[in-house]
Tab-separated table of N, CA and C in Angstrom:
chain	number	residue	atom	x	y	z
A	16	UNK	N	-174.199	-46.377	-125.791
A	16	UNK	CA	-173.728	-45.033	-126.836
A	16	UNK	C	-174.288	-43.783	-125.875
A	17	UNK	N	-175.287	-44.024	-125.328
A	17	UNK	CA	-175.935	-42.782	-124.574
A	17	UNK	C	-174.461	-42.198	-123.460
A	18	UNK	N	-174.244	-43.548	-122.984
A	18	UNK	CA	-173.000	-43.129	-121.819
A	18	UNK	C	-172.118	-42.503	-122.296
A	19	UNK	N	-171.413	-42.789	-123.507
A	19	UNK	CA	-170.409	-42.119	-124.255
A	19	UNK	C	-170.864	-40.707	-124.755
A	20	UNK	N	-171.738	-40.383	-125.254
A	20	UNK	CA	-172.711	-39.170	-125.603
A	20	UNK	C	-172.346	-37.928	-124.524
A	21	UNK	N	-173.149	-38.747	-122.889
A	21	UNK	CA	-172.897	-38.203	-121.615
A	21	UNK	C	-171.645	-37.765	-121.490
A	22	UNK	N	-170.804	-38.546	-121.488
A	22	UNK	CA	-169.583	-38.539	-121.159
A	22	UNK	C	-168.622	-37.189	-121.773
A	23	UNK	N	-169.089	-36.996	-122.910
A	23	UNK	CA	-168.050	-36.192	-123.841
A	23	UNK	C	-168.741	-34.750	-123.795
A	24	UNK	N	-170.356	-34.970	-123.400
A	24	UNK	CA	-170.498	-33.606	-123.199
A	24	UNK	C	-170.189	-33.221	-121.865
A	25	UNK	N	-169.906	-33.865	-120.649
A	25	UNK	CA	-169.680	-33.335	-119.119
A	25	UNK	C	-168.357	-33.212	-119.734
A	26	UNK	N	-167.446	-33.617	-120.311
A	26	UNK	CA	-166.084	-33.131	-120.448
A	26	UNK	C	-165.962	-31.785	-120.860
A	27	UNK	N	-166.958	-31.865	-121.908
A	27	UNK	CA	-166.757	-30.617	-123.026
A	27	UNK	C	-167.202	-29.131	-121.745
A	28	UNK	N	-168.513	-29.434	-121.159
A	28	UNK	CA	-169.177	-28.660	-120.369
A	28	UNK	C	-167.969	-28.397	-119.162
A	29	UNK	N	-167.590	-29.087	-118.574
A	29	UNK	CA	-166.599	-29.003	-117.876
A	29	UNK	C	-165.540	-27.737	-118.066
A	30	UNK	N	-164.715	-28.710	-119.140
A	30	UNK	CA	-163.687	-27.605	-119.752
A	30	UNK	C	-164.081	-26.115	-120.331
A	31	UNK	N	-165.124	-25.810	-120.846
A	31	UNK	CA	-165.825	-24.597	-121.059
A	31	UNK	C	-165.925	-23.627	-119.956
A	32	UNK	N	-166.684	-24.490	-118.707
A	32	UNK	CA	-167.251	-23.696	-117.951
A	32	UNK	C	-165.879	-23.262	-117.096
A	33	UNK	N	-165.281	-24.210	-116.712
A	33	UNK	CA	-163.733	-23.797	-116.030
A	33	UNK	C	-162.794	-22.898	-116.888
A	34	UNK	N	-162.555	-22.904	-118.052
A	34	UNK	CA	-162.232	-22.037	-118.718
A	34	UNK	C	-162.623	-20.322	-118.616
A	35	UNK	N	-163.900	-20.663	-118.973
A	35	UNK	CA	-164.649	-19.312	-118.969
A	35	UNK	C	-164.877	-18.664	-117.343
A	36	UNK	N	-164.769	-19.431	-116.379
A	36	UNK	CA	-164.958	-18.876	-114.836
A	36	UNK	C	-163.388	-18.092	-114.639
A	37	UNK	N	-162.424	-18.902	-115.170
A	37	UNK	CA	-160.990	-18.447	-115.010
A	37	UNK	C	-160.429	-16.959	-115.886
A	38	UNK	N	-161.103	-16.954	-117.141
A	38	UNK	CA	-160.828	-16.251	-118.052
A	38	UNK	C	-161.427	-14.964	-117.784
A	39	UNK	N	-163.269	-15.000	-117.556
A	39	UNK	CA	-163.841	-13.685	-117.518
A	39	UNK	C	-163.753	-13.445	-116.046
A	40	UNK	N	-164.120	-14.460	-115.189
A	40	UNK	CA	-164.665	-13.975	-113.541
A	40	UNK	C	-163.107	-13.937	-112.830
A	41	UNK	N	-161.868	-14.490	-113.327
A	41	UNK	CA	-160.709	-14.385	-112.781
A	41	UNK	C	-160.654	-15.064	-111.327
A	42	UNK	N	-161.253	-16.442	-111.731
A	42	UNK	CA	-161.497	-17.513	-110.522
A	42	UNK	C	-160.351	-18.584	-110.894
A	43	UNK	N	-159.714	-18.581	-109.469
A	43	UNK	CA	-158.252	-19.713	-109.568
A	43	UNK	C	-159.173	-21.131	-110.135
A	44	UNK	N	-158.367	-21.578	-111.054
A	44	UNK	CA	-158.597	-22.976	-111.711
A	44	UNK	C	-159.194	-23.825	-111.059
A	45	UNK	N	-158.234	-24.376	-109.852
A	45	UNK	CA	-159.034	-25.163	-108.821
A	45	UNK	C	-160.334	-25.124	-108.163
A	46	UNK	N	-160.438	-23.938	-107.478
A	46	UNK	CA	-161.696	-23.754	-107.389
A	46	UNK	C	-162.909	-23.793	-108.248
A	47	UNK	N	-162.265	-23.348	-109.845
A	47	UNK	CA	-163.544	-23.287	-110.552
A	47	UNK	C	-163.988	-24.694	-110.728
A	48	UNK	N	-162.710	-25.073	-110.907
A	48	UNK	CA	-163.187	-27.095	-110.752
A	48	UNK	C	-163.934	-27.779	-110.049
A	49	UNK	N	-163.783	-27.133	-108.939
A	49	UNK	CA	-164.733	-28.105	-107.784
A	49	UNK	C	-165.742	-27.283	-107.876
A	50	UNK	N	-165.799	-26.292	-108.323
A	50	UNK	CA	-167.356	-25.688	-107.921
A	50	UNK	C	-168.191	-25.650	-109.097
A	51	UNK	N	-167.346	-26.334	-110.076
A	51	UNK	CA	-168.042	-26.498	-111.213
A	51	UNK	C	-168.751	-28.255	-111.724
A	52	UNK	N	-167.427	-28.868	-111.037
A	52	UNK	CA	-167.805	-30.387	-111.550
A	52	UNK	C	-168.497	-30.820	-110.462
A	53	UNK	N	-168.795	-30.472	-109.138
A	53	UNK	CA	-169.463	-31.241	-108.047
A	53	UNK	C	-171.227	-30.994	-108.848
A	54	UNK	N	-171.416	-29.918	-109.152
A	54	UNK	CA	-173.166	-29.998	-109.842
A	54	UNK	C	-173.034	-30.740	-111.189
A	55	UNK	N	-171.923	-30.771	-112.088
A	55	UNK	CA	-172.059	-31.428	-113.181
A	55	UNK	C	-171.853	-33.313	-112.524
A	56	UNK	N	-171.475	-33.196	-111.930
A	56	UNK	CA	-171.876	-34.517	-111.173
A	56	UNK	C	-172.865	-35.094	-110.867
A	57	UNK	N	-173.605	-34.019	-110.090
A	57	UNK	CA	-175.292	-34.497	-109.817
A	57	UNK	C	-175.861	-34.652	-110.623
A	58	UNK	N	-175.762	-33.530	-111.643
A	58	UNK	CA	-176.606	-33.732	-112.960
A	58	UNK	C	-176.074	-34.729	-114.004
A	59	UNK	N	-175.004	-35.631	-113.658
A	59	UNK	CA	-174.547	-36.609	-114.700
A	59	UNK	C	-175.403	-37.840	-114.143
A	60	UNK	N	-175.213	-37.735	-112.506
A	60	UNK	CA	-176.194	-38.949	-111.793
A	60	UNK	C	-177.591	-38.802	-112.712
A	61	UNK	N	-178.169	-37.943	-112.368
A	61	UNK	CA	-179.557	-37.584	-112.686
A	61	UNK	C	-179.799	-38.444	-113.916
A	62	UNK	N	-178.787	-37.814	-115.105
A	62	UNK	CA	-179.082	-38.153	-116.551
A	62	UNK	C	-179.165	-39.522	-116.344
A	63	UNK	N	-177.939	-40.213	-115.906
A	63	UNK	CA	-177.803	-41.359	-116.100
A	63	UNK	C	-178.983	-42.542	-115.461
A	64	UNK	N	-179.418	-42.034	-114.538
A	64	UNK	CA	-180.621	-42.416	-113.906
A	64	UNK	C	-182.054	-42.732	-114.737
A	65	UNK	N	-181.927	-41.057	-115.538
A	65	UNK	CA	-183.022	-41.547	-116.311
A	65	UNK	C	-183.150	-41.177	-117.560
A	66	UNK	N	-182.066	-41.484	-118.137
A	66	UNK	CA	-181.988	-41.408	-119.567
A	66	UNK	C	-181.406	-42.359	-120.221
A	67	UNK	N	-179.813	-42.603	-119.566
A	67	UNK	CA	-178.809	-43.701	-120.106
A	67	UNK	C	-179.253	-45.098	-119.597
A	68	UNK	N	-179.341	-45.183	-118.358
A	68	UNK	CA	-179.737	-46.864	-117.881
A	68	UNK	C	-181.257	-46.844	-117.547
A	69	UNK	N	-182.024	-45.931	-118.382
A	69	UNK	CA	-183.233	-46.328	-118.140
A	69	UNK	C	-183.630	-47.566	-118.512
A	70	UNK	N	-184.883	-48.306	-117.874
A	70	UNK	CA	-185.608	-49.722	-118.389
A	70	UNK	C	-186.868	-49.086	-118.854
A	71	UNK	N	-186.846	-49.751	-120.280
A	71	UNK	CA	-188.130	-49.055	-120.899
A	71	UNK	C	-189.123	-50.357	-120.622
A	72	UNK	N	-188.677	-51.427	-120.385
A	72	UNK	CA	-189.483	-52.714	-120.400
A	72	UNK	C	-190.000	-52.414	-119.146
A	73	UNK	N	-191.358	-52.811	-118.644
A	73	UNK	CA	-192.069	-52.913	-117.478
A	73	UNK	C	-191.914	-54.058	-116.693
A	74	UNK	N	-192.052	-55.115	-117.701
A	74	UNK	CA	-191.730	-56.669	-117.042
A	74	UNK	C	-190.788	-56.671	-116.453
A	75	UNK	N	-189.478	-55.954	-116.692
A	75	UNK	CA	-188.062	-56.816	-115.590
A	75	UNK	C	-188.410	-56.308	-114.724
A	76	UNK	N	-189.049	-55.012	-114.517
A	76	UNK	CA	-188.919	-54.758	-112.778
A	76	UNK	C	-189.735	-55.888	-112.165
A	77	UNK	N	-191.347	-56.390	-112.417
A	77	UNK	CA	-191.876	-57.124	-112.076
A	77	UNK	C	-191.041	-57.977	-111.471
A	78	UNK	N	-190.251	-59.086	-112.719
A	78	UNK	CA	-189.720	-60.182	-112.885
A	78	UNK	C	-188.716	-60.374	-111.728
A	79	UNK	N	-187.476	-59.151	-111.493
A	79	UNK	CA	-186.791	-58.856	-110.603
A	79	UNK	C	-187.411	-58.939	-109.073
A	80	UNK	N	-188.605	-58.182	-108.795
A	80	UNK	CA	-189.247	-57.780	-107.678
A	80	UNK	C	-189.579	-59.143	-107.070
A	81	UNK	N	-189.956	-60.368	-108.126
A	81	UNK	CA	-190.647	-61.555	-107.490
A	81	UNK	C	-192.336	-61.303	-107.757
A	82	UNK	N	-192.959	-60.530	-108.758
A	82	UNK	CA	-194.250	-60.150	-108.684
A	82	UNK	C	-194.680	-60.902	-109.834
A	83	UNK	N	-194.100	-62.028	-110.785
A	83	UNK	CA	-194.642	-62.948	-111.547
A	83	UNK	C	-195.342	-63.892	-111.292
A	84	UNK	N	-196.756	-64.153	-111.796
A	84	UNK	CA	-197.413	-65.106	-111.586
A	84	UNK	C	-197.526	-66.074	-112.666
A	85	UNK	N	-197.620	-67.740	-112.510
A	85	UNK	CA	-197.245	-68.107	-113.138
A	85	UNK	C	-198.781	-69.147	-113.336
A	86	UNK	N	-199.426	-69.384	-114.478
A	86	UNK	CA	-200.388	-70.193	-114.258
A	86	UNK	C	-200.416	-71.675	-114.601
């Protein structure tokens, strides 16, 4: 669900920012799209890393790394 929220937020932000840049700043649509979507892509990656796919269970990381100890 978090991924879909992020997806729709990014699509909306991209559309509104490109439209605004074109209408108010008279920037070419293609140039505006490139200049706006590049930072949005980086922002999207960071949000996915820290919010969407964040692992809340500390034991999983230890099991994957092989640091679990059996008695």
